[in-house]
Tab-separated table of C-alpha atoms and ligand atoms in Angstrom:
chain	number	residue	atom	x	y	z
A	1	MET	CA	117.801	146.590	113.910
A	2	THR	CA	117.504	142.989	114.690
A	3	ASN	CA	119.967	140.610	112.891
A	4	TYR	CA	116.527	139.068	111.117
A	5	ASP	CA	116.124	142.908	109.467
A	6	LYS	CA	119.113	142.642	107.449
A	7	ILE	CA	118.345	139.535	105.948
A	8	PHE	CA	116.259	139.425	103.025
A	9	ASN	CA	116.720	135.943	101.977
A	10	GLY	CA	114.699	134.639	104.843
A	11	PRO	CA	111.329	133.114	104.682
A	12	ASN	CA	108.389	135.405	105.023
A	13	LEU	CA	105.398	133.986	106.745
A	14	LYS	CA	102.553	136.271	104.654
A	15	ALA	CA	104.510	135.105	101.224
A	16	ALA	CA	104.386	131.335	102.202
A	17	ARG	CA	100.474	131.892	102.661
A	18	ILE	CA	99.771	132.691	99.490
A	19	ARG	CA	98.320	130.528	96.458
A	20	THR	CA	98.049	131.896	92.886
A	21	LYS	CA	96.504	130.661	89.986
A	22	GLU	CA	99.699	131.339	87.786
A	23	LYS	CA	101.292	128.003	86.292
A	24	VAL	CA	104.685	127.041	87.374
A	25	ASN	CA	107.686	126.389	85.169
A	26	ILE	CA	108.610	122.447	85.195
A	27	VAL	CA	112.653	123.113	83.816
A	28	HIS	CA	114.425	119.936	82.447
A	29	ASP	CA	118.079	119.722	82.485
A	30	ALA	CA	118.960	123.177	83.473
A	31	TYR	CA	121.085	122.008	86.648
A	32	GLU	CA	124.469	123.295	86.606
A	33	LEU	CA	127.502	123.317	88.986
A	34	PRO	CA	129.028	126.558	88.846
A	35	LEU	CA	132.180	127.365	88.001
A	36	GLY	CA	135.235	125.998	89.939
A	37	MET	CA	132.290	123.886	92.119
A	38	ALA	CA	133.383	120.533	90.995
A	39	ASP	CA	136.341	120.154	93.152
A	40	PHE	CA	135.041	122.405	96.370
A	41	GLY	CA	134.172	119.381	98.043
A	42	LYS	CA	137.275	117.364	97.033
A	43	GLY	CA	138.777	115.564	99.798
A	44	LYS	CA	136.030	116.605	102.194
A	45	THR	CA	133.198	114.816	104.285
A	46	TYR	CA	129.733	115.482	104.868
A	47	TYR	CA	127.287	114.133	107.571
A	48	LEU	CA	123.506	114.486	106.551
A	49	LYS	CA	120.936	113.696	109.398
A	50	THR	CA	117.405	113.374	107.688
A	51	TYR	CA	114.111	114.021	110.170
A	52	GLY	CA	110.406	113.819	109.311
A	53	CYS	CA	108.294	112.455	106.372
A	54	GLN	CA	109.535	110.649	103.051
A	55	ALA	CA	109.772	114.345	101.266
A	56	ASN	CA	112.163	114.977	103.032
A	57	GLU	CA	114.266	111.665	102.521
A	58	ARG	CA	113.814	112.147	99.012
A	59	ASP	CA	115.078	115.770	99.127
A	60	SER	CA	118.243	114.406	100.872
A	61	GLU	CA	118.933	112.197	98.316
A	62	THR	CA	118.972	115.392	96.153
A	63	ILE	CA	121.338	117.352	98.726
A	64	ALA	CA	123.422	113.780	98.772
A	65	GLY	CA	123.476	113.693	94.562
A	66	ILE	CA	124.441	117.299	94.761
A	67	LEU	CA	127.427	117.652	96.725
A	68	GLU	CA	129.022	113.885	95.351
A	69	THR	CA	129.227	115.770	91.914
A	70	MET	CA	131.258	118.453	94.398
A	71	GLY	CA	133.329	115.554	95.293
A	72	TYR	CA	132.355	115.403	99.093
A	73	GLN	CA	132.345	112.051	100.638
A	74	GLU	CA	129.433	110.707	102.885
A	75	ILE	CA	130.434	109.809	106.543
A	76	ASP	CA	127.937	108.652	108.858
A	77	ASP	CA	130.192	110.100	112.207
A	78	ILE	CA	129.679	113.781	112.754
A	79	ASP	CA	132.291	114.408	115.095
A	80	HIS	CA	134.594	114.032	111.817
A	81	ALA	CA	132.621	116.112	109.093
A	82	ASP	CA	133.785	118.761	107.079
A	83	LEU	CA	130.134	119.610	106.181
A	84	ILE	CA	127.052	118.851	108.455
A	85	VAL	CA	123.627	119.281	106.962
A	86	LEU	CA	120.703	119.112	108.964
A	87	ASN	CA	117.198	118.415	106.805
A	88	THR	CA	114.599	119.676	109.314
A	89	CYS	CA	110.809	118.672	109.892
A	90	ALA	CA	109.027	121.139	111.478
A	91	ILE	CA	105.444	119.061	111.940
A	92	ARG	CA	105.671	119.180	115.996
A	93	GLU	CA	107.207	120.961	118.474
A	94	ASN	CA	109.288	117.762	119.612
A	95	ALA	CA	110.659	117.202	116.032
A	96	GLU	CA	111.786	121.220	116.195
A	97	ASP	CA	113.389	120.492	119.585
A	98	LYS	CA	115.402	117.411	118.605
A	99	VAL	CA	116.858	119.581	115.438
A	100	PHE	CA	118.306	122.798	117.991
A	101	GLY	CA	119.690	120.089	120.483
A	102	LYS	CA	121.609	118.787	117.362
A	103	ILE	CA	122.725	122.609	116.493
A	104	GLY	CA	123.615	123.249	120.168
A	105	TYR	CA	126.017	119.911	119.873
A	106	VAL	CA	128.070	121.133	116.594
A	107	LYS	CA	128.824	124.359	118.148
A	108	ASN	CA	131.179	122.007	120.175
A	109	LEU	CA	132.716	120.078	116.926
A	110	LYS	CA	133.449	123.521	115.662
A	111	LYS	CA	136.139	124.073	118.484
A	112	PHE	CA	137.905	121.610	116.967
A	113	ASN	CA	137.215	122.123	113.284
A	114	PRO	CA	136.821	126.045	112.722
A	115	ASN	CA	135.993	125.161	109.583
A	116	LEU	CA	133.051	122.788	109.848
A	117	ILE	CA	130.420	124.296	107.682
A	118	LEU	CA	126.947	123.860	109.441
A	119	ALA	CA	123.574	123.768	107.167
A	120	ILE	CA	119.973	123.932	108.013
A	121	CYS	CA	117.530	122.837	105.468
A	122	GLY	CA	114.082	121.534	104.995
A	123	CYS	CA	110.616	122.523	106.366
A	124	MET	CA	111.816	124.325	109.871
A	125	ALA	CA	114.139	126.697	107.682
A	126	GLN	CA	110.885	127.702	106.046
A	127	GLU	CA	109.998	128.978	109.189
A	128	GLU	CA	109.851	132.654	110.143
A	129	SER	CA	110.187	132.199	113.635
A	130	VAL	CA	112.732	129.374	113.430
A	131	VAL	CA	115.266	131.300	111.160
A	132	ASN	CA	114.812	134.223	113.575
A	133	LYS	CA	115.931	132.397	116.627
A	134	ILE	CA	118.448	130.694	114.621
A	135	LEU	CA	119.890	134.429	113.491
A	136	GLU	CA	119.469	135.288	117.566
A	137	LYS	CA	120.805	132.436	119.347
A	138	TYR	CA	122.874	129.988	116.680
A	139	GLN	CA	124.938	132.211	115.181
A	140	HIS	CA	127.332	129.566	114.904
A	141	VAL	CA	125.282	128.077	111.808
A	142	ASP	CA	126.565	129.172	108.498
A	143	LEU	CA	123.599	128.601	106.169
A	144	VAL	CA	119.755	128.038	106.053
A	145	PHE	CA	118.274	127.211	102.796
A	146	GLY	CA	114.958	125.966	102.166
A	147	THR	CA	112.689	123.736	100.386
A	148	HIS	CA	112.750	125.359	97.345
A	149	ASN	CA	116.365	126.219	97.274
A	150	ILE	CA	118.152	122.804	97.349
A	151	ASN	CA	119.015	123.569	93.289
A	152	HIS	CA	121.270	126.478	94.480
A	153	LEU	CA	123.311	124.423	97.143
A	154	PRO	CA	126.556	124.939	95.731
A	155	LYS	CA	126.209	128.588	94.944
A	156	LEU	CA	125.329	128.353	98.662
A	157	LEU	CA	128.162	126.316	99.888
A	158	GLN	CA	130.328	128.402	98.041
A	159	GLN	CA	128.763	131.649	99.718
A	160	ALA	CA	128.770	130.432	103.258
A	161	ASN	CA	132.283	129.353	103.183
A	162	GLN	CA	133.772	133.168	101.991
A	163	GLU	CA	131.621	135.153	104.662
A	164	LYS	CA	131.620	135.428	108.065
A	165	ASP	CA	127.643	135.641	108.642
A	166	VAL	CA	125.137	132.775	108.127
A	167	THR	CA	124.015	132.488	104.609
A	168	VAL	CA	120.415	132.489	104.371
A	169	GLU	CA	118.293	131.951	101.165
A	170	VAL	CA	114.735	130.470	101.763
A	171	PHE	CA	111.934	131.348	99.319
A	172	SER	CA	108.987	131.695	100.269
A	173	THR	CA	106.866	131.362	97.143
A	174	GLU	CA	107.900	127.934	95.551
A	175	GLY	CA	109.964	127.961	92.113
A	176	ASP	CA	109.640	125.704	89.337
A	177	VAL	CA	109.477	122.271	89.364
A	178	GLN	CA	113.191	121.323	88.705
A	179	GLU	CA	113.213	118.092	86.689
A	180	ASP	CA	117.049	115.990	86.325
A	181	LEU	CA	118.850	117.167	89.682
A	182	PRO	CA	121.295	114.421	90.477
A	183	ALA	CA	119.779	112.211	93.374
A	184	LYS	CA	121.964	109.847	95.354
A	185	ARG	CA	119.437	107.267	96.171
A	186	ALA	CA	119.475	105.518	99.997
A	187	ASP	CA	118.661	101.963	98.723
A	188	LYS	CA	119.190	99.935	95.376
A	189	TYR	CA	115.918	98.137	95.610
A	190	LYS	CA	113.013	100.525	97.090
A	191	ALA	CA	113.129	104.410	95.416
A	192	TRP	CA	111.408	107.404	96.532
A	193	VAL	CA	109.405	108.894	93.435
A	194	ASN	CA	108.016	112.253	93.725
A	195	ILE	CA	104.759	112.899	91.555
A	196	MET	CA	104.001	116.249	93.048
A	197	TYR	CA	105.412	119.030	95.520
A	198	GLY	CA	103.203	121.305	98.302
A	199	CYS	CA	100.231	121.292	99.565
A	200	ASN	CA	97.050	123.593	99.130
A	201	LYS	CA	94.635	121.943	101.795
A	202	PHE	CA	95.634	124.239	104.569
A	203	CYS	CA	94.273	121.456	107.560
A	204	THR	CA	94.244	124.428	110.449
A	205	TYR	CA	97.168	122.707	112.765
A	206	CYS	CA	99.456	121.837	110.324
A	207	ILE	CA	102.322	123.767	108.875
A	208	VAL	CA	103.227	121.736	105.780
A	209	PRO	CA	101.403	124.222	103.142
A	210	TYR	CA	103.282	127.440	104.789
A	211	THR	CA	106.524	125.011	103.991
A	212	ARG	CA	106.624	122.949	100.976
A	213	GLY	CA	104.693	125.778	99.204
A	214	LYS	CA	101.684	125.515	96.197
A	215	GLU	CA	100.824	122.566	94.959
A	216	ARG	CA	103.148	121.519	91.834
A	217	SER	CA	102.674	117.809	89.711
A	218	ARG	CA	105.004	116.565	87.371
A	219	LEU	CA	104.609	115.824	83.929
A	220	LYS	CA	102.820	111.982	84.094
A	221	GLU	CA	105.617	111.844	81.123
A	222	ASP	CA	108.376	112.664	83.689
A	223	ILE	CA	107.488	110.274	86.331
A	224	ILE	CA	106.658	107.390	84.396
A	225	LYS	CA	110.484	108.414	82.453
A	226	GLU	CA	112.155	107.795	86.000
A	227	VAL	CA	110.434	104.845	86.748
A	228	ALA	CA	111.124	103.141	83.755
A	229	GLU	CA	114.808	104.286	84.434
A	230	LEU	CA	114.087	102.274	88.151
A	231	VAL	CA	112.819	99.287	86.663
A	232	ASP	CA	116.219	99.434	84.463
A	233	GLN	CA	118.465	99.286	87.058
A	234	GLY	CA	116.843	96.520	89.230
A	235	TYR	CA	114.623	98.122	91.328
A	236	GLN	CA	111.644	96.039	92.966
A	237	GLU	CA	109.300	98.919	94.567
A	238	VAL	CA	108.916	102.771	94.325
A	239	THR	CA	106.612	104.952	96.440
A	240	LEU	CA	104.885	107.802	94.636
A	241	LEU	CA	105.085	110.483	97.020
A	242	GLY	CA	103.062	113.920	97.649
A	243	GLN	CA	101.701	115.804	100.459
A	244	ASN	CA	98.334	115.085	98.904
A	245	VAL	CA	98.590	112.416	96.430
A	246	ASN	CA	94.863	112.273	95.734
A	247	SER	CA	95.078	115.965	94.098
A	248	TYR	CA	97.800	114.798	91.394
A	249	GLY	CA	97.093	116.854	88.560
A	250	ASN	CA	94.482	119.070	89.614
A	251	ASP	CA	97.028	122.403	88.921
A	252	LEU	CA	98.530	120.449	85.687
A	253	GLU	CA	94.811	120.392	83.894
A	254	LEU	CA	95.644	118.218	81.638
A	255	GLY	CA	92.604	116.168	81.778
A	256	TYR	CA	94.340	113.022	83.840
A	257	ASP	CA	94.222	112.269	88.375
A	258	PHE	CA	95.997	110.505	90.460
A	259	GLY	CA	93.416	107.540	89.255
A	260	ASP	CA	95.142	107.783	85.727
A	261	LEU	CA	98.773	107.942	86.959
A	262	ILE	CA	99.121	105.077	89.082
A	263	LYS	CA	97.399	102.980	86.099
A	264	GLU	CA	100.426	103.974	83.712
A	265	VAL	CA	103.090	103.202	86.400
A	266	ALA	CA	101.413	99.519	86.970
A	267	LYS	CA	102.327	99.423	83.039
A	268	THR	CA	106.153	100.199	83.895
A	269	ASN	CA	105.914	96.284	85.669
A	270	ILE	CA	107.827	97.914	88.444
A	271	PRO	CA	106.527	94.914	90.813
A	272	ARG	CA	105.546	96.920	93.563
A	273	ILE	CA	103.758	100.466	93.578
A	274	ARG	CA	102.873	102.265	96.935
A	275	PHE	CA	102.067	105.819	97.629
A	276	THR	CA	101.626	107.896	100.013
A	277	THR	CA	99.882	110.506	101.658
A	278	SER	CA	96.459	109.603	100.603
A	279	HIS	CA	93.606	112.723	101.892
A	280	PRO	CA	90.434	111.057	102.375
A	281	TYR	CA	88.447	114.616	100.609
A	282	ASP	CA	90.635	114.043	97.032
A	283	PHE	CA	90.304	110.111	97.143
A	284	THR	CA	87.426	109.190	94.740
A	285	PHE	CA	86.123	105.821	94.023
A	286	ALA	CA	87.429	105.920	90.634
A	287	MET	CA	91.013	106.004	92.578
A	288	VAL	CA	89.878	103.227	94.365
A	289	ASP	CA	89.156	100.904	91.385
A	290	ALA	CA	92.163	102.176	89.755
A	291	ILE	CA	94.234	101.371	93.030
A	292	ASN	CA	92.684	97.854	92.979
A	293	SER	CA	93.139	97.230	89.058
A	294	ALA	CA	96.715	96.296	88.763
A	295	ASP	CA	98.340	93.431	90.570
A	296	ASN	CA	101.784	94.973	91.153
A	297	ILE	CA	99.953	98.326	93.293
A	298	MET	CA	100.056	97.003	96.830
A	299	PRO	CA	96.965	96.874	98.566
A	300	TYR	CA	98.353	99.097	101.167
A	301	ILE	CA	96.337	102.526	101.894
A	302	HIS	CA	97.251	105.030	104.638
A	303	LEU	CA	94.035	107.034	104.971
A	304	PRO	CA	94.660	110.132	107.810
A	305	VAL	CA	91.315	110.192	109.435
A	306	GLN	CA	92.958	112.886	112.644
A	307	SER	CA	89.447	112.426	114.433
A	308	GLY	CA	86.316	110.636	113.928
A	309	ASN	CA	84.292	113.594	115.328
A	310	SER	CA	82.478	116.062	112.395
A	311	GLU	CA	82.938	119.059	114.780
A	312	ILE	CA	85.981	118.474	115.404
A	313	LEU	CA	87.197	117.925	111.452
A	314	LYS	CA	85.408	120.985	110.872
A	315	LEU	CA	87.826	122.700	112.756
A	316	MET	CA	90.941	121.019	111.518
A	317	GLY	CA	89.649	121.999	108.205
A	318	ARG	CA	89.784	118.511	106.781
A	319	LYS	CA	87.046	119.330	104.045
A	320	TYR	CA	85.249	115.691	105.290
A	321	ASP	CA	82.798	114.763	108.576
A	322	ARG	CA	82.697	111.213	110.295
A	323	GLU	CA	79.830	110.120	107.612
A	324	GLN	CA	82.160	111.116	104.319
A	325	TYR	CA	85.391	109.570	105.265
A	326	LEU	CA	83.702	106.211	106.843
A	327	GLU	CA	81.545	106.200	103.078
A	328	LEU	CA	85.431	105.971	101.711
A	329	PHE	CA	86.811	103.842	104.344
A	330	ASN	CA	84.161	101.006	103.570
A	331	TYR	CA	84.044	101.493	99.648
A	332	ILE	CA	87.786	100.645	100.119
A	333	LYS	CA	87.011	97.837	102.842
A	334	LYS	CA	84.305	96.477	100.014
A	335	THR	CA	86.073	96.400	96.879
A	336	MET	CA	89.484	95.580	98.357
A	337	PRO	CA	88.727	93.244	101.326
A	338	ASN	CA	92.209	92.065	102.014
A	339	ALA	CA	94.268	95.744	101.485
A	340	ALA	CA	95.630	97.168	105.096
A	341	ILE	CA	94.514	100.680	105.894
A	342	THR	CA	96.367	102.565	108.932
A	343	THR	CA	95.593	106.271	109.923
A	344	ASP	CA	96.938	109.456	111.643
A	345	ILE	CA	95.707	110.785	114.551
A	346	ILE	CA	95.665	113.675	116.511
A	347	VAL	CA	94.272	114.147	119.769
A	348	GLY	CA	93.683	117.034	122.454
A	349	PHE	CA	92.834	119.159	119.649
A	350	PRO	CA	92.098	122.842	121.369
A	351	ASN	CA	88.847	122.554	123.009
A	352	GLU	CA	88.244	118.726	122.244
A	353	THR	CA	85.927	117.668	124.900
A	354	ASP	CA	85.749	113.846	125.941
A	355	GLU	CA	82.933	112.932	124.220
A	356	GLN	CA	84.710	114.120	120.805
A	357	PHE	CA	87.677	112.193	121.818
A	358	GLU	CA	85.117	109.150	122.331
A	359	ASP	CA	84.231	109.724	118.632
A	360	THR	CA	87.494	109.004	117.720
A	361	MET	CA	87.553	105.864	119.899
A	362	SER	CA	84.524	104.349	118.313
A	363	ILE	CA	85.896	105.369	114.572
A	364	TYR	CA	88.965	103.157	115.443
A	365	ASP	CA	86.654	100.963	116.885
A	366	TYR	CA	84.944	100.482	113.773
A	367	CYS	CA	87.303	100.615	111.103
A	368	GLU	CA	90.112	98.081	112.834
A	369	TYR	CA	92.981	99.951	111.239
A	370	ASP	CA	96.217	97.699	110.509
A	371	LEU	CA	98.334	100.418	112.138
A	372	ALA	CA	98.268	104.087	113.653
A	373	TYR	CA	100.690	107.047	113.946
A	374	THR	CA	98.605	109.326	116.671
A	375	PHE	CA	99.945	112.130	117.999
A	376	VAL	CA	99.274	114.581	120.793
A	377	TYR	CA	98.161	118.250	118.800
A	378	SER	CA	101.140	120.623	118.943
A	379	PRO	CA	100.264	124.286	117.869
A	380	ARG	CA	102.339	125.142	115.146
A	381	ASN	CA	103.414	128.961	114.852
A	382	GLY	CA	101.142	130.673	112.363
A	383	THR	CA	98.937	128.577	111.552
A	384	PRO	CA	95.061	128.950	112.389
A	385	ALA	CA	94.604	126.521	114.589
A	386	ALA	CA	97.503	128.021	117.003
A	387	LYS	CA	95.246	130.825	117.376
A	388	MET	CA	92.565	128.986	118.928
A	389	ALA	CA	92.003	129.438	123.134
A	390	ASP	CA	92.484	125.700	124.304
A	391	ASN	CA	90.646	125.055	127.863
A	392	VAL	CA	92.172	121.207	127.480
A	393	ASP	CA	95.259	120.608	130.240
A	394	LEU	CA	98.163	118.798	129.243
A	395	GLN	CA	97.436	115.697	131.130
A	396	VAL	CA	93.813	114.912	129.845
A	397	LYS	CA	95.174	115.109	126.587
A	398	SER	CA	98.254	112.581	127.153
A	399	ASP	CA	95.861	109.843	129.234
A	400	ARG	CA	93.641	110.129	125.464
A	401	LEU	CA	96.502	109.496	123.387
A	402	ARG	CA	97.063	106.140	126.236
A	403	ARG	CA	94.141	104.636	125.447
A	404	LEU	CA	93.780	105.293	122.474
A	405	ASN	CA	97.492	103.598	122.012
A	406	ASP	CA	95.861	100.859	124.084
A	407	MET	CA	93.455	100.388	121.327
A	408	VAL	CA	95.731	100.658	118.489
A	409	ASN	CA	97.593	97.924	119.876
A	410	GLU	CA	94.823	95.624	120.042
A	411	LYS	CA	93.849	96.112	117.055
A	412	ALA	CA	97.420	95.834	115.351
A	413	MET	CA	97.798	92.479	117.073
A	414	LYS	CA	94.201	91.284	115.829
A	415	ALA	CA	95.176	92.638	112.542
A	416	ASN	CA	98.222	90.601	112.355
A	417	LYS	CA	96.713	87.467	113.836
A	418	LYS	CA	94.880	87.162	110.500
A	419	PHE	CA	98.617	85.946	109.001
A	420	GLU	CA	99.128	82.987	111.031
A	421	GLY	CA	99.311	80.244	108.521
A	422	ARG	CA	99.620	82.173	105.430
A	423	ILE	CA	102.036	82.217	102.936
A	424	VAL	CA	103.081	85.974	101.922
A	425	GLU	CA	105.223	87.417	99.688
A	426	VAL	CA	108.341	89.540	101.191
A	427	LEU	CA	110.423	91.998	99.346
A	428	VAL	CA	113.981	91.284	101.478
A	429	ASP	CA	115.374	94.385	102.684
A	430	GLY	CA	118.099	92.556	104.360
A	431	PRO	CA	119.277	91.579	107.869
A	432	SER	CA	117.551	92.510	110.625
A	433	LYS	CA	117.676	94.499	113.175
A	434	LYS	CA	118.467	91.749	115.724
A	435	SER	CA	120.153	89.320	113.943
A	436	ASP	CA	122.325	88.920	110.490
A	437	LYS	CA	121.048	85.673	110.082
A	438	VAL	CA	117.771	86.612	110.409
A	439	MET	CA	116.502	88.690	107.245
A	440	SER	CA	113.148	91.217	107.550
A	441	GLY	CA	110.834	92.952	104.575
A	442	TYR	CA	107.287	93.732	103.771
A	443	THR	CA	104.859	92.195	102.789
A	444	ARG	CA	102.111	93.460	100.306
A	445	GLU	CA	100.149	94.971	103.132
A	446	ASN	CA	103.413	96.795	104.539
A	447	LYS	CA	103.427	94.112	107.284
A	448	LEU	CA	107.428	93.445	108.573
A	449	VAL	CA	108.428	90.149	108.651
A	450	ASN	CA	111.336	88.424	110.119
A	451	PHE	CA	112.842	85.396	108.954
A	452	ALA	CA	115.900	83.288	109.058
A	453	ALA	CA	117.376	82.834	105.740
A	454	PRO	CA	120.531	84.001	103.757
A	455	SER	CA	121.734	87.309	102.937
A	456	ASP	CA	122.004	87.426	99.815
A	457	LEU	CA	118.180	87.539	99.405
A	458	THR	CA	118.572	90.728	99.763
A	459	GLY	CA	116.678	92.733	96.897
A	460	LYS	CA	114.545	89.517	96.056
A	461	ILE	CA	110.787	89.150	96.552
A	462	VAL	CA	110.123	85.469	98.360
A	463	SER	CA	107.837	83.397	99.723
A	464	VAL	CA	107.090	83.551	103.602
A	465	LYS	CA	105.043	81.531	105.621
A	466	ILE	CA	103.436	83.536	109.145
A	467	THR	CA	104.520	81.344	111.767
A	468	GLU	CA	103.460	83.957	114.435
A	469	ALA	CA	102.437	87.535	114.933
A	470	LYS	CA	103.438	90.102	117.254
A	471	THR	CA	101.791	93.542	117.842
A	472	TRP	CA	104.228	95.518	115.464
A	473	THR	CA	105.456	92.552	113.431
A	474	LEU	CA	105.059	89.064	112.049
A	475	ASN	CA	107.923	85.951	112.317
A	476	GLY	CA	107.815	83.499	109.304
A	477	GLU	CA	109.464	80.446	107.944
A	478	LEU	CA	111.107	80.819	104.269
A	479	VAL	CA	109.085	78.894	102.067
A	480	GLY	CA	110.805	79.226	98.474
B	1	5AD	N1	100.127	118.761	115.676
B	1	5AD	C1	100.358	117.037	116.045
B	1	5AD	N2	100.601	116.440	114.810
B	1	5AD	C2	100.302	116.949	113.677
B	1	5AD	N3	100.670	116.396	112.460
B	1	5AD	C3	100.219	117.719	111.572
B	1	5AD	N4	100.470	118.595	112.333
B	1	5AD	C4	100.562	118.319	113.594
B	1	5AD	C5	100.347	119.105	114.675
B	1	5AD	N5	100.583	120.158	114.699
B	1	5AD	C6	100.103	115.105	112.402
B	1	5AD	C7	99.186	114.739	111.455
B	1	5AD	C8	99.909	114.466	109.854
B	1	5AD	C9	101.031	113.351	110.449
B	1	5AD	C10	101.688	113.672	109.390
B	1	5AD	O1	101.433	114.698	111.357
B	1	5AD	O2	98.178	113.322	112.087
B	1	5AD	O3	98.532	113.699	109.409
B	2	SF4	FE1	107.915	117.137	108.439
B	2	SF4	FE2	105.786	118.065	106.879
B	2	SF4	FE3	108.374	118.957	106.279
B	2	SF4	FE4	107.456	116.400	106.028
B	2	SF4	S1	106.630	118.304	105.108
B	2	SF4	S2	109.455	116.710	106.607
B	2	SF4	S3	106.698	115.744	107.977
B	2	SF4	S4	106.897	119.049	108.286
């Protein structure tokens, strides 16, 4: 019997694939600290590191909120923490490698602090193969908990503290939608707001539908209430989060969709609304019109294309072809000519030919995206694409990536150049990375701007005249 066979609460790939028609419960005000846990973290510190996407960023806010109700205090020095939580990402192999490196590092820390608790959560915790590897090779891990198990964290910490063996609780089938969990928001002016969890698309390369479960939408009323509270607290921006925001509401069957939701959110008068990520298949023209209908919905759309070739798109299970993507893209360009559009692209999908890759280059050339996140395909255990034979050399894949990135840079510069001389609205984030006399913030189109200004403008929306475009950022002067 392997270590893994002893674990009953570990992830299960087969169970993670299942999608039932059953409605999930939406649970309000159910969170309670178990008896005696309110002081568990008193006088102790935690270090929380987040990998991956905004869904993880938002989950980390809940984890931090829960830990602070237990008395823990956050520190950013991993070497001196009593509890280390790694909220992990499984999207590509290199994301996982980074986490295993960090887990290895913590082994040494345990020599100095034997009471140190190491917890692994997030998308890697949902993977059967990863948990197996942890149990076999990284036995200094104390706790593994899944993306559906965050609300059990106090109970699990108690257990991990008492037991010598690793504590594992990973539900492969999604739980209820838990409203009203504690949260410690990372920012005072910009907030993440989940509108839905999970994903039902099952793109053949992607691990997310397995790690995040079935699509579950939050009720419109709960989302609006959260945004209204953020407005009261002085927040300037919300980003509505979902793996595929365009399928929001499908599971609720209450007769409203993403377009209806975003129009309602706009009525809260939060100054800025963003949303991510969009999926071209579920993105209707009516949703484009809804985005275009209110001034506080930002003209910025992240619209992953993944490939410009229809055969590859079919193999990827994207459910749209090149022409259908372009139809949507053209509609957005026509109705929102000033909107910024960015994308995600995977090169080197199994057996991608030179000609098929050229279609990706040509769609990029046509769309002239503001920016793109580009990746070499990384096989993910348990996904259909990982079983496909692949005749493309790694060198060929990285050459394609380089060529594509050259075009990404060229078009990014071209898009940024259009801003030179314009006066734009910037929500000030705070001092820039380079100097505390230079502030940085984002335009409505999500362009990062650096400009000289006093730091008390943080959290304000100011006018900036763009003086110089660079590939990734804009420089400007404060004008009011
Ligand atoms: N390999 C490479 N890139 C991937 N992505 C998702 N899965 C993989 C994978 N297996 C990319 C997609 C997605 C982005 C978040 O990550 O482009 O849109
Ligand atoms: Fe990474 Fe995807 Fe999980 Fe986000 S949902 S943390 S991108 S694997």
